[in-house]
CSV table of C-alpha atoms in Angstrom, one decimal:
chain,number,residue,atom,x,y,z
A,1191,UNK,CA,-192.4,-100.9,-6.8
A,1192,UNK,CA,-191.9,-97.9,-4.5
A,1193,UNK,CA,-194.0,-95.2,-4.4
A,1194,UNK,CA,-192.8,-92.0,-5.9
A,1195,UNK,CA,-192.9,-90.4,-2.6
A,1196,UNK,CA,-191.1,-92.8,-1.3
A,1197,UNK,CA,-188.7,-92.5,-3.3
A,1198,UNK,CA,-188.3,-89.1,-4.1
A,1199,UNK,CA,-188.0,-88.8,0.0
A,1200,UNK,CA,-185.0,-91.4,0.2
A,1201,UNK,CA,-183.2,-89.4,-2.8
A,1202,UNK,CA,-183.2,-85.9,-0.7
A,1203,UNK,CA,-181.0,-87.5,1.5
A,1204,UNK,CA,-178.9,-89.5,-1.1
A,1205,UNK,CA,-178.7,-86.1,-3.1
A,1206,UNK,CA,-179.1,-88.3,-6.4
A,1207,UNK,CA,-181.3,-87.3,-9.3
A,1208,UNK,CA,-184.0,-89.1,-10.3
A,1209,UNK,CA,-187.1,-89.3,-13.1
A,1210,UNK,CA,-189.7,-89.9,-11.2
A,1211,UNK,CA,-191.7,-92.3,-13.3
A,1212,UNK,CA,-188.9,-94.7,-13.3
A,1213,UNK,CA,-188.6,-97.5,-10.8
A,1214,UNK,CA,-185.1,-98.0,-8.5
A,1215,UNK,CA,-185.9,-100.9,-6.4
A,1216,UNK,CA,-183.3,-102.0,-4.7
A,1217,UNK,CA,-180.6,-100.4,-6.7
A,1218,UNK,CA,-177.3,-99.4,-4.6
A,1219,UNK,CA,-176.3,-96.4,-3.2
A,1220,UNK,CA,-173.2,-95.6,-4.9
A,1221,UNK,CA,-171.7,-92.0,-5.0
A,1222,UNK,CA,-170.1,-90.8,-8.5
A,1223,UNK,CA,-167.5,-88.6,-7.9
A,1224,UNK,CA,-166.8,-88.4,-11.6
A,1225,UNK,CA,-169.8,-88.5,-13.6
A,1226,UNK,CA,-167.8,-88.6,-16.8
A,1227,UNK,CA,-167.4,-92.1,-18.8
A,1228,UNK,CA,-166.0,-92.2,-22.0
A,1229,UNK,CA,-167.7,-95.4,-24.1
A,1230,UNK,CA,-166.4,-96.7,-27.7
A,1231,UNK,CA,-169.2,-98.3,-30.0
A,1232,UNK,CA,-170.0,-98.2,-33.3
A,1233,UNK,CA,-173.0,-96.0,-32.4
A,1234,UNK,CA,-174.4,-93.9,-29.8
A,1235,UNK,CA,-174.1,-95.9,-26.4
A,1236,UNK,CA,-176.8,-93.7,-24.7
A,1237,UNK,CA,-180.8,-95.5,-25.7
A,1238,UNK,CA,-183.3,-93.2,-26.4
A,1239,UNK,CA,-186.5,-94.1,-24.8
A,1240,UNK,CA,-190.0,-93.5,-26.5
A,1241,UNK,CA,-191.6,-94.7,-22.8
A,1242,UNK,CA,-191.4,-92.6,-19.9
A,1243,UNK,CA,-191.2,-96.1,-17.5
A,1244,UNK,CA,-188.5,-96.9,-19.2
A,1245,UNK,CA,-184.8,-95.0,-17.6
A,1246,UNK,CA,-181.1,-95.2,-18.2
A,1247,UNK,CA,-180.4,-95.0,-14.6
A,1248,UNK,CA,-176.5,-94.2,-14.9
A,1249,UNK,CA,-177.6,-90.8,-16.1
A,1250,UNK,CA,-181.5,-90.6,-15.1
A,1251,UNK,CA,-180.3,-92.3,-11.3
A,1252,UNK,CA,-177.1,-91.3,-10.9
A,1253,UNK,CA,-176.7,-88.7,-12.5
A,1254,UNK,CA,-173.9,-89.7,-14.9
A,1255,UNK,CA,-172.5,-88.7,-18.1
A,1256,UNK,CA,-171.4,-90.9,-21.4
A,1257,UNK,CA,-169.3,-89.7,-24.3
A,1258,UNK,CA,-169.6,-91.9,-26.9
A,1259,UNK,CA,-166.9,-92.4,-29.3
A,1260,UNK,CA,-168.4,-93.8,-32.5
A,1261,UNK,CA,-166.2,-95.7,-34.4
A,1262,UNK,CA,-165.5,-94.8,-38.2
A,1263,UNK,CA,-164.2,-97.4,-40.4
A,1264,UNK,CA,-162.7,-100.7,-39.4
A,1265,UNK,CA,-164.0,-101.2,-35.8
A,1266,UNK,CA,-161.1,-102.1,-34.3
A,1267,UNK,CA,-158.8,-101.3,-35.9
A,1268,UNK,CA,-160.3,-97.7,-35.5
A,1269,UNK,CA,-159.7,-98.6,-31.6
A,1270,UNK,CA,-156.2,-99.5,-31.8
A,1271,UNK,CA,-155.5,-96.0,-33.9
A,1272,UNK,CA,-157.3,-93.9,-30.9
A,1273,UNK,CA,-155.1,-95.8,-28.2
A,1274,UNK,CA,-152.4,-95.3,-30.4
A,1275,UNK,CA,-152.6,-91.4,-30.4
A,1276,UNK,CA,-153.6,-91.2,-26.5
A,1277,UNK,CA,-157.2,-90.8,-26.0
A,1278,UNK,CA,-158.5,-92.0,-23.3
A,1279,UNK,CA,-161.6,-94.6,-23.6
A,1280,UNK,CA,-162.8,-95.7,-20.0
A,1281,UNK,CA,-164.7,-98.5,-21.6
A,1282,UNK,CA,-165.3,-100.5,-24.9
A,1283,UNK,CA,-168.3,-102.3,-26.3
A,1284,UNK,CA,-166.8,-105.3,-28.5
A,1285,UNK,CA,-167.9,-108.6,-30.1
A,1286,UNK,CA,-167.0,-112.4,-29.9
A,1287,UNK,CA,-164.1,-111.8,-31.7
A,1288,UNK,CA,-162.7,-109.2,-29.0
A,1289,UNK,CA,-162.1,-112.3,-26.8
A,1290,UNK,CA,-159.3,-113.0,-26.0
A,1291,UNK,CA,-158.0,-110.8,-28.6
A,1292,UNK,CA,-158.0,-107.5,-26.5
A,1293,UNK,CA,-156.8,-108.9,-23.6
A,1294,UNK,CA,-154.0,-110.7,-25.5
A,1295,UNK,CA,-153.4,-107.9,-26.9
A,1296,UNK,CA,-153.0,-106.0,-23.4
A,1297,UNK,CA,-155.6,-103.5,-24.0
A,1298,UNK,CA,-157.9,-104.0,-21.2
A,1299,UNK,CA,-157.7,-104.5,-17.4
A,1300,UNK,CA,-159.7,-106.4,-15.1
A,1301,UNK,CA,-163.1,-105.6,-13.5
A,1302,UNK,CA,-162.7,-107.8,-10.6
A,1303,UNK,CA,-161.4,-104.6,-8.5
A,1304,UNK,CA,-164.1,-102.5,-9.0
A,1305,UNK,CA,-167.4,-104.8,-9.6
A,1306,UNK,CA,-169.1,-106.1,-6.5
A,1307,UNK,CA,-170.1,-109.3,-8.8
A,1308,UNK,CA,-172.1,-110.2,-5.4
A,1309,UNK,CA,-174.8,-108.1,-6.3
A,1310,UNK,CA,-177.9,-110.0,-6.6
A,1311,UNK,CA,-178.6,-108.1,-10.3
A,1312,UNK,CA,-176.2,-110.4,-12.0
A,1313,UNK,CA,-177.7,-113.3,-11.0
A,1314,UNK,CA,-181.5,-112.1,-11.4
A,1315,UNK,CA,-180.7,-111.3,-14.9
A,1316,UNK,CA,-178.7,-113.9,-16.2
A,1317,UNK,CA,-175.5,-112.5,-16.6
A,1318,UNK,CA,-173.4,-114.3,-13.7
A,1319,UNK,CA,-173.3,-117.1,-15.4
A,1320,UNK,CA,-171.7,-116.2,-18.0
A,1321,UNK,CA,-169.1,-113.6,-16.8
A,1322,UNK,CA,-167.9,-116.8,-15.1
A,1323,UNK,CA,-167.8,-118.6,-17.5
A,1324,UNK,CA,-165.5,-116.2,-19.7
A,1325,UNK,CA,-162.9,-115.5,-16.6
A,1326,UNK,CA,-159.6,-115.6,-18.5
A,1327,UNK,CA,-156.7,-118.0,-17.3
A,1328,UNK,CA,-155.3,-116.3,-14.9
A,1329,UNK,CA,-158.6,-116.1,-13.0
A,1330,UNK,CA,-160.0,-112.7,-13.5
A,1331,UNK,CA,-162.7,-111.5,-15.1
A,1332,UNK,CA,-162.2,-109.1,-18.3
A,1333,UNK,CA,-165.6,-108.9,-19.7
A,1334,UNK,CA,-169.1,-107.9,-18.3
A,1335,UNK,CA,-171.8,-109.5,-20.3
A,1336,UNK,CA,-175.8,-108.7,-19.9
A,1337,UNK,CA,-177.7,-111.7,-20.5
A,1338,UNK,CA,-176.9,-113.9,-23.5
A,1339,UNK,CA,-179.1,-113.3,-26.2
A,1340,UNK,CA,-180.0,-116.0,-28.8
A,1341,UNK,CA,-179.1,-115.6,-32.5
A,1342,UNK,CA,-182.2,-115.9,-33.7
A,1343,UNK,CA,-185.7,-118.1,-33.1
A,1344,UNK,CA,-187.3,-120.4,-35.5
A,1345,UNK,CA,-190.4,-118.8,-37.5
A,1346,UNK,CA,-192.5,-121.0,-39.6
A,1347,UNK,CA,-195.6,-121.0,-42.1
A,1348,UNK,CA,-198.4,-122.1,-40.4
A,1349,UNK,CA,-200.7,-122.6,-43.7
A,1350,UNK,CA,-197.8,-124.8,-45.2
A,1351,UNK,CA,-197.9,-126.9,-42.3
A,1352,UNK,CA,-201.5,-127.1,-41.7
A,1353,UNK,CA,-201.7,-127.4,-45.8
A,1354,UNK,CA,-199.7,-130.4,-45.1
A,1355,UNK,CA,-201.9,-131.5,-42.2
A,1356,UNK,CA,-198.8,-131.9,-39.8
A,1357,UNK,CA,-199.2,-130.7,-35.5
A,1358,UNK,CA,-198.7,-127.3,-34.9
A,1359,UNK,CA,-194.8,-127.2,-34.1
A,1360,UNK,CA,-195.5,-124.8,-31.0
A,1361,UNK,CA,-197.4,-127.7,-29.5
A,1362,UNK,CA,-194.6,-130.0,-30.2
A,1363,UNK,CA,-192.5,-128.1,-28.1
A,1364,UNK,CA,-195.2,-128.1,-25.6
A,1365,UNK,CA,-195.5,-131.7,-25.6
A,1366,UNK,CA,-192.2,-131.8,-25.4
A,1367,UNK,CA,-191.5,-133.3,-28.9
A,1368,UNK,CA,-189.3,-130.9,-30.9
A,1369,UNK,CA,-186.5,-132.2,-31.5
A,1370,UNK,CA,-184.1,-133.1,-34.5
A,1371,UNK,CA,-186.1,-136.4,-35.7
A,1372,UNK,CA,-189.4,-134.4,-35.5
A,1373,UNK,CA,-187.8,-131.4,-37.1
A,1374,UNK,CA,-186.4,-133.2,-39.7
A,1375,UNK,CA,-189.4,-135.5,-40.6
A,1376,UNK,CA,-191.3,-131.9,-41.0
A,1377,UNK,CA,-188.6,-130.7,-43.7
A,1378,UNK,CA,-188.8,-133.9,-45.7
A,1379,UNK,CA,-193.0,-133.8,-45.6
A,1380,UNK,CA,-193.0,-130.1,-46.2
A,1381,UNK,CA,-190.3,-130.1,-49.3
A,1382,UNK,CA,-192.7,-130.3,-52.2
A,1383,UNK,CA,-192.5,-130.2,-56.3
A,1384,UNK,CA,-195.7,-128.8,-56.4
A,1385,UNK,CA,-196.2,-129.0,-60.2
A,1386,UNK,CA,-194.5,-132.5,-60.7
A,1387,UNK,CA,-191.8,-130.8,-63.5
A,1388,UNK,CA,-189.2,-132.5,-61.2
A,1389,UNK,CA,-188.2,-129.1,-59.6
A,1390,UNK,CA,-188.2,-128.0,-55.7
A,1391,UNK,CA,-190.9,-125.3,-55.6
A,1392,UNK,CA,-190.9,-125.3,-51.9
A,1393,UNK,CA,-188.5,-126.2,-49.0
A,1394,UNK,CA,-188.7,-127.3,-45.2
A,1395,UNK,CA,-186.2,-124.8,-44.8
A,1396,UNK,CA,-183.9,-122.0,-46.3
A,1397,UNK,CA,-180.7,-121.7,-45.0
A,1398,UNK,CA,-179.5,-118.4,-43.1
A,1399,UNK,CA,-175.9,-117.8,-42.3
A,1400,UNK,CA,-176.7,-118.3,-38.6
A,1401,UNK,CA,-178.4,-121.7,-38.7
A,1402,UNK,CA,-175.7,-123.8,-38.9
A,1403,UNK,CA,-174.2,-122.5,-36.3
A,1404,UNK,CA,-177.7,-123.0,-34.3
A,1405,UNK,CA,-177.3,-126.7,-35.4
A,1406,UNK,CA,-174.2,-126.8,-33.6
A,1407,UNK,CA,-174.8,-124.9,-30.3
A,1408,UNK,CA,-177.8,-126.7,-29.7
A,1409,UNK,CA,-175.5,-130.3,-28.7
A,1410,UNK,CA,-174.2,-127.6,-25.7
A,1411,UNK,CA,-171.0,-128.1,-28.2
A,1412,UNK,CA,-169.1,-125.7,-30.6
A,1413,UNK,CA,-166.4,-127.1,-32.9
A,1414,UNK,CA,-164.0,-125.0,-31.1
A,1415,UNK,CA,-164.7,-124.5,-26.8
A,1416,UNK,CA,-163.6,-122.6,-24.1
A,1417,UNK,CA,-162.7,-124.3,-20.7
A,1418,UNK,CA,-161.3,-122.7,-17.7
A,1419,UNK,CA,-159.7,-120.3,-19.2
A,1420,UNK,CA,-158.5,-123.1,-22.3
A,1421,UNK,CA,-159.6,-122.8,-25.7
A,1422,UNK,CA,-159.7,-126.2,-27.5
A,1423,UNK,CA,-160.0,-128.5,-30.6
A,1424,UNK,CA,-163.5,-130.0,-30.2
A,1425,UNK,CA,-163.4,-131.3,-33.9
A,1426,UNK,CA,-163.3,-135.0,-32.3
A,1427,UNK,CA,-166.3,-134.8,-30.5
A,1428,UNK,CA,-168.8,-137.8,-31.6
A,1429,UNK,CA,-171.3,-135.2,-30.6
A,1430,UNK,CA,-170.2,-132.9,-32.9
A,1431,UNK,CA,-170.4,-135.4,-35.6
A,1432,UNK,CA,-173.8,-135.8,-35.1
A,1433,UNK,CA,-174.3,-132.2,-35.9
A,1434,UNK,CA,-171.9,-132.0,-39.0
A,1435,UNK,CA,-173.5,-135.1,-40.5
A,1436,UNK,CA,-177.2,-133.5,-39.6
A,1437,UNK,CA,-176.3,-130.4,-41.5
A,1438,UNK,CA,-174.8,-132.7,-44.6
A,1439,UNK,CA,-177.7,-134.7,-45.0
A,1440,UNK,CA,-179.6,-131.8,-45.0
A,1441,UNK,CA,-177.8,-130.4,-48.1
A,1442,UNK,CA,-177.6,-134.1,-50.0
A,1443,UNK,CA,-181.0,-135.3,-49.6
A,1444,UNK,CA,-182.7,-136.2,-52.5
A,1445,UNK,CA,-185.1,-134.0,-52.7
A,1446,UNK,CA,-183.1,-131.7,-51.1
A,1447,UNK,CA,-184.6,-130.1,-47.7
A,1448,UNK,CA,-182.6,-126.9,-47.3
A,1449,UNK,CA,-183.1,-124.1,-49.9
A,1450,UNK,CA,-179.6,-121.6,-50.1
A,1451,UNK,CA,-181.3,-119.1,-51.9
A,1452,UNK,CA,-182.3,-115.6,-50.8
A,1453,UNK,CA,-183.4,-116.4,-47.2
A,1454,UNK,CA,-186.1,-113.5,-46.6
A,1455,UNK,CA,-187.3,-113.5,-50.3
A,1456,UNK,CA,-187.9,-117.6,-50.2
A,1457,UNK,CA,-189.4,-117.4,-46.8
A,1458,UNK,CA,-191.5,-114.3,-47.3
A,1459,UNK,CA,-192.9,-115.7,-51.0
A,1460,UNK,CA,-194.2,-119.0,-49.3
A,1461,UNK,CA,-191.2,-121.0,-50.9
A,1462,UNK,CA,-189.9,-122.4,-47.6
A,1463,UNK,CA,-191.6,-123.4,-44.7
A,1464,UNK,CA,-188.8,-122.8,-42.3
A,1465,UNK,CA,-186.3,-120.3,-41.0
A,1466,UNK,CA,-184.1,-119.8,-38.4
A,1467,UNK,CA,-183.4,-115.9,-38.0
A,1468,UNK,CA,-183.4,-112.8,-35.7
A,1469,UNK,CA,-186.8,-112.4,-33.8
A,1470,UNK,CA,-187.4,-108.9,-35.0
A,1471,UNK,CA,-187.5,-110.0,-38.5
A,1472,UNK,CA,-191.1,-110.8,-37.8
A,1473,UNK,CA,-191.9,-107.4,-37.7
A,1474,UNK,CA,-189.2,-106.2,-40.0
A,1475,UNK,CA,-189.3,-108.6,-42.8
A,1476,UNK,CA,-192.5,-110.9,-42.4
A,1477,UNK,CA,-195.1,-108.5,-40.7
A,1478,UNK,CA,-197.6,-109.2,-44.0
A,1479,UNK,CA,-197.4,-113.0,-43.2
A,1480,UNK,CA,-199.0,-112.6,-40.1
A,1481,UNK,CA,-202.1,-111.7,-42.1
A,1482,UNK,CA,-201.7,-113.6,-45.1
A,1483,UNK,CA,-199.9,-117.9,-44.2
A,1484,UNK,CA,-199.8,-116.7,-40.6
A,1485,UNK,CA,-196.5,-117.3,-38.1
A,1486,UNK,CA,-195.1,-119.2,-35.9
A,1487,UNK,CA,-192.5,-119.3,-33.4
A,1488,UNK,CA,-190.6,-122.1,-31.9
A,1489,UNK,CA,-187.2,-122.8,-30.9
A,1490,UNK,CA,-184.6,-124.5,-32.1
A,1491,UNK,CA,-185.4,-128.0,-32.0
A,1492,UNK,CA,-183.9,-130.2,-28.6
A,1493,UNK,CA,-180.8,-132.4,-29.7
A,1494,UNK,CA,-181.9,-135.6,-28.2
A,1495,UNK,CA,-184.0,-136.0,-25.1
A,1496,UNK,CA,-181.0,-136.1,-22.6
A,1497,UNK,CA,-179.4,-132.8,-23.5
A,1498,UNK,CA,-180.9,-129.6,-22.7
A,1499,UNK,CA,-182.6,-127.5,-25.2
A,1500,UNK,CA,-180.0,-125.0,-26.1
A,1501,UNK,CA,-180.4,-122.0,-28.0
A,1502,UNK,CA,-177.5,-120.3,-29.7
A,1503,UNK,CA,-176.7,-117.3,-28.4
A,1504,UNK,CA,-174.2,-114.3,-28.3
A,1505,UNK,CA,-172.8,-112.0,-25.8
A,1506,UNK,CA,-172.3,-108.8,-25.3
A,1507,UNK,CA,-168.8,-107.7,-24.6
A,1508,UNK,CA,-167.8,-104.6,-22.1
A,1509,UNK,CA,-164.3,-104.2,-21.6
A,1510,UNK,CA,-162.9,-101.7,-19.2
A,1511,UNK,CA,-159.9,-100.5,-21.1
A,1512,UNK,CA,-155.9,-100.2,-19.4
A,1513,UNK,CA,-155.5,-96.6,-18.3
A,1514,UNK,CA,-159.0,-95.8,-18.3
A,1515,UNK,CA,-159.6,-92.3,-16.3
A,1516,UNK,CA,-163.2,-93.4,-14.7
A,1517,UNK,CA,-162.5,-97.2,-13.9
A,1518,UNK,CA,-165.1,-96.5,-10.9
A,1519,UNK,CA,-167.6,-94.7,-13.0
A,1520,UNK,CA,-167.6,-97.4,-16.0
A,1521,UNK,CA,-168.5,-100.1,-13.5
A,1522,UNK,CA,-171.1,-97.9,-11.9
A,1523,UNK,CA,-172.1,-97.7,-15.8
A,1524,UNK,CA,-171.9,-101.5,-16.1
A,1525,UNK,CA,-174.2,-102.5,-12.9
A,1526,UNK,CA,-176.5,-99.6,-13.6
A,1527,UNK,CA,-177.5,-101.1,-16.9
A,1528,UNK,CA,-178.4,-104.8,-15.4
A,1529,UNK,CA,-180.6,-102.7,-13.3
A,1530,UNK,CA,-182.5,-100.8,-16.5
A,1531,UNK,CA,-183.0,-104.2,-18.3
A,1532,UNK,CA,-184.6,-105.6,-14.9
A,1533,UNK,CA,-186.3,-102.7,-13.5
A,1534,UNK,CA,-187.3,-101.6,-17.5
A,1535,UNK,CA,-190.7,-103.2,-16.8
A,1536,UNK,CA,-194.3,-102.0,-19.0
A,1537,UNK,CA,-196.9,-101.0,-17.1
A,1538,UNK,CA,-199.0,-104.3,-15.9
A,1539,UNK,CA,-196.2,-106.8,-16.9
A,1540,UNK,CA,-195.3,-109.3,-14.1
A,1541,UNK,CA,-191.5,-108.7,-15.1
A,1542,UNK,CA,-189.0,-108.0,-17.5
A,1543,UNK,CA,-189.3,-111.2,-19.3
A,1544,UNK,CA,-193.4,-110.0,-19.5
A,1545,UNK,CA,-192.5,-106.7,-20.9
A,1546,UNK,CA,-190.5,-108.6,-23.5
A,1547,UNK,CA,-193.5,-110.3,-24.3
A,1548,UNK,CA,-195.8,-106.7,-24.7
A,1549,UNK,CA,-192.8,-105.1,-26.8
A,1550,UNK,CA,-193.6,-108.0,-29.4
A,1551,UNK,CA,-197.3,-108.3,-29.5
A,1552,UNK,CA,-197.1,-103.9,-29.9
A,1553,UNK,CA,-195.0,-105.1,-33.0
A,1554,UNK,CA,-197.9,-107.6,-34.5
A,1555,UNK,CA,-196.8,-110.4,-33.2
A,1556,UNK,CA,-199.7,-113.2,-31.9
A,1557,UNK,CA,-199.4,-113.5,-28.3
A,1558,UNK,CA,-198.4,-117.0,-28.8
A,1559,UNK,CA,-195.5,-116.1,-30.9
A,1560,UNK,CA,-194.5,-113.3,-28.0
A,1561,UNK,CA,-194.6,-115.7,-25.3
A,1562,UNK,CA,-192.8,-118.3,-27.6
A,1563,UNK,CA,-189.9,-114.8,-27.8
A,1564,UNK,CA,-189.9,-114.4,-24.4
A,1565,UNK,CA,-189.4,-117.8,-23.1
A,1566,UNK,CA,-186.7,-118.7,-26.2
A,1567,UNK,CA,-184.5,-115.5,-24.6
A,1568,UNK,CA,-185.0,-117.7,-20.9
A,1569,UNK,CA,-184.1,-121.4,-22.0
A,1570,UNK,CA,-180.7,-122.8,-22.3
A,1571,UNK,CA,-178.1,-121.4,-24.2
A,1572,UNK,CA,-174.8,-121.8,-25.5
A,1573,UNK,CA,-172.3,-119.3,-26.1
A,1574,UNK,CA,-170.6,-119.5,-29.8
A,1575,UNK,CA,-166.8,-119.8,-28.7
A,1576,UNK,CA,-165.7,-120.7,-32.2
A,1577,UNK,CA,-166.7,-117.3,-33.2
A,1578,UNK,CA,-163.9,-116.2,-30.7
A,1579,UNK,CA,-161.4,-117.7,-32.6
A,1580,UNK,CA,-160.8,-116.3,-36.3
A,1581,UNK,CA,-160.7,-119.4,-39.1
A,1582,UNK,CA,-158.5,-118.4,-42.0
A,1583,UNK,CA,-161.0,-121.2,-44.1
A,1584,UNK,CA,-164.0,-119.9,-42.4
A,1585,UNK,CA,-166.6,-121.1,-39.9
A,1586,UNK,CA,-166.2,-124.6,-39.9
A,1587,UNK,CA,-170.0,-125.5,-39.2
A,1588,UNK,CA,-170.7,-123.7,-42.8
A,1589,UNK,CA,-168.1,-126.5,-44.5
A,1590,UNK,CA,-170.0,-128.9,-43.0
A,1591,UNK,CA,-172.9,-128.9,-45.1
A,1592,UNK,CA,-170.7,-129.5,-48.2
A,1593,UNK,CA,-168.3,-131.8,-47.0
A,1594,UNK,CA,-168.6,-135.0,-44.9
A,1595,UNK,CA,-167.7,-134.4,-41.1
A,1596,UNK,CA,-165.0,-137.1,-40.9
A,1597,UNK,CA,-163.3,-135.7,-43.6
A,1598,UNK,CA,-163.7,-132.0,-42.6
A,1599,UNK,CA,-162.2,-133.3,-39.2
A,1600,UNK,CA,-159.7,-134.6,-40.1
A,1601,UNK,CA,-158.6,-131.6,-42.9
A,1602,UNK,CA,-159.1,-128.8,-40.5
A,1603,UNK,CA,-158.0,-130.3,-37.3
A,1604,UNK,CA,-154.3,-129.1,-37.5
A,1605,UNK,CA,-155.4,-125.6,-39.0
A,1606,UNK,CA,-157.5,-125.4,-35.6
A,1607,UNK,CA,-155.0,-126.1,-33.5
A,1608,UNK,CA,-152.8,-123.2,-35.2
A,1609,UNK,CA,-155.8,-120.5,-34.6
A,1610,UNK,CA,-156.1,-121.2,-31.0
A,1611,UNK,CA,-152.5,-120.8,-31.1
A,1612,UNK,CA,-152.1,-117.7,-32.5
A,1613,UNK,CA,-155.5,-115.9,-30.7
A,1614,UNK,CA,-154.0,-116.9,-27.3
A,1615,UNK,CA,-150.3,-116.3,-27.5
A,1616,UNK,CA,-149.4,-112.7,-26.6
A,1617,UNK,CA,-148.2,-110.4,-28.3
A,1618,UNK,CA,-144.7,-109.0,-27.6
């Protein structure tokens, strides 16, 4: 880190503004001739900061501006009504149904002009990958992404397990033993009639709407997947089948494994000793259970032992929109916020990822749980591109614990074929 004189010397002769408790190592020098960028989000794009190490550098650095337009209503549609009557949006925040959507639609324009993607930021955080992997078919890139982030990490009860005199599952992982067998033997010890009247009274797992989908993504597959700029029908896949037929027997075991009931009420009351969620529900929903069963956290279990351990994840979309007034500034916007999440860093953590780590233990969390956070949000991940394309029936991997694989295949095969159709065709 530089020292404030340091840099409080260089920035006299840059004539940029600067908090001086933030760092700016290695950040650019880039002049802002207009410091004005207009942003569309559903809330205020600007974060407030409760730590004085912590900056926005587009504003605290160099010395920008952001109007936020908050959306009211439907979100996009919303955006389409403010297009409509002329206002000008430099840049839009969006989610994995924007793409393609907006750029079918003809809304946005690419960044390639005005992004130096070489910028070792991109890499260091890990967003390059997956602004490559989103380039659109004729080669250019329409979306900056920060870093994937998962959907959600795997707590657990750690008195059911050790009530049931199983391994910790965190040192699974560390021996390199969670996977779907393990996982699965675990539900089918852990699911219990505790009073013998022939009813459940706890589960290995409740269900959330978002683990499914984790079931899914951690193959490296999605039902539906994007290519080289291709959406396509990955219904076929035998690797997919292995996921739809995992989730299946989950839901027709007899006992059943997989509760469907309230998720945070079953997990929070002891009732299930598993469930896949967002990692701030630890201190949002379960912060009592730290005291009282005590948590872990793992990820989701590996597929099989040749495939990588993916995680589920979503990205953040940031469209610069056609006609935008500051196309310069809202890429000076976009690269100055890689820089916030890597230079962001506590006082005494090695890095970002470390900081992560501090942010979770302030919250309650055991420091085994925090690193377990911090290294989940670094492994493997796989974007959900089947959320990118809208299912009239609805997510398929949600069918798929009702109804066979084979047969859902084979039923929805055609109807997936006519989505990716109609998401990717232009409009006129």
């Amino acid at each position: 880190m530089k020292k404030t004189a340091v840099i409080l010397t260089l920035l006299s002769l840059l004539s940029l503004p600067l908090l001086a408790e933030i760092d700016t190592a290695g950040m650019p020098d880039i002049p802002l001739d207009n410091k004005d960028v207009v942003v569309y989000s559903w809330s205020e794009f600007v974060p407030q900061y409760i730590y004085d190490w912590a900056g926005f550098r587009f504003v605290d650095y160099y010395g920008g501006n952001v109007d936020t337009i908050v959306a009211t209503g439907d979100y996009y549609q919303n955006l389409y009504k403010l297009l409509s009557a002329g206002e000008m949006i430099d840049a839009a925040v969006a989610e994995a149904k924007s793409f393609p959507s907006l750029i079918i639609r003809g809304l946005v324009q690419p960044w390639d002009e005005y992004v130096d993607f070489s910028d070792p930021v991109w890499e260091e955080v890990g967003a390059l990958d997956d602004i490559e992997a989103m380039r659109w078919s004729d080669g250019h890139i329409y979306n900056i992404t920060g870093n994937s982030h998962v959907l959600g990490v795997m707590f657990y009860n750690k008195r059911l397990i050790e009530d049931a005199g199983l391994d910790d599952p965190a040192a699974l992982q560390e021996w390199g033993e969670w996977n779907w067998e393990t996982f699965y033997y675990y539900l089918e010890e852990l699911t219990q009639d505790t009073d013998g009247d022939g009813i459940t009274d706890i589960y290995g797992i409740v269900n959330t709407g978002d683990f499914p989908i984790a079931v899914f993504c951690s193959t490296g597959e999605t039902p539906i997947e994007y290519k080289d700029g291709v959406f396509y029908n990955n219904l076929s896949s035998p690797i997919q089948k292995d996921a739809g037929d995992f989730l299946y027997r989950m839901m027709n075991s007899n006992p059943r494994v997989m509760s469907t009931g309230d998720p945070t009420a079953t997990f929070q009351s002891g009732k299930a000793a598993f469930i896949y969620t967002n990692d701030y529900r630890g201190y949002i929903d379960f912060s009592d259970m730290w005291e009282t069963d005590g948590l872990g956290v793992v990820p989701f279990p590996q597929y099989n032992e040749e495939t990588p351990q993916y995680q589920a994840s979503l990205v953040d979309y940031f469209y610069l929109m056609k006609g935008a007034e500051n196309p310069k500034g809202a890429a000076l916007l976009a690269l100055s916020q890689r820089y916030d999440t890597l230079l962001n860093v506590a006082p005494g953590a090695k890095d970002y990822k470390d900081s992560v780590k501090a942010e979770f233990m302030a919250h309650g969390f055991t420091e085994e749980a925090a690193e377990a956070v911090a290294e989940i949000n670094s492994m493997p991940h796989k974007v959900i591109w089947s959320r990118s394309i809208p299912m009239p029936d609805g997510n398929i991997e949600y069918s798929a614990m009702v109804i066979p694989w084979t047969t859902l295949a084979a039923s929805m095969s055609g109807r997936v074929d006519s989505a990716i159709r109609t998401a990717t065709t232009p409009i006129r």
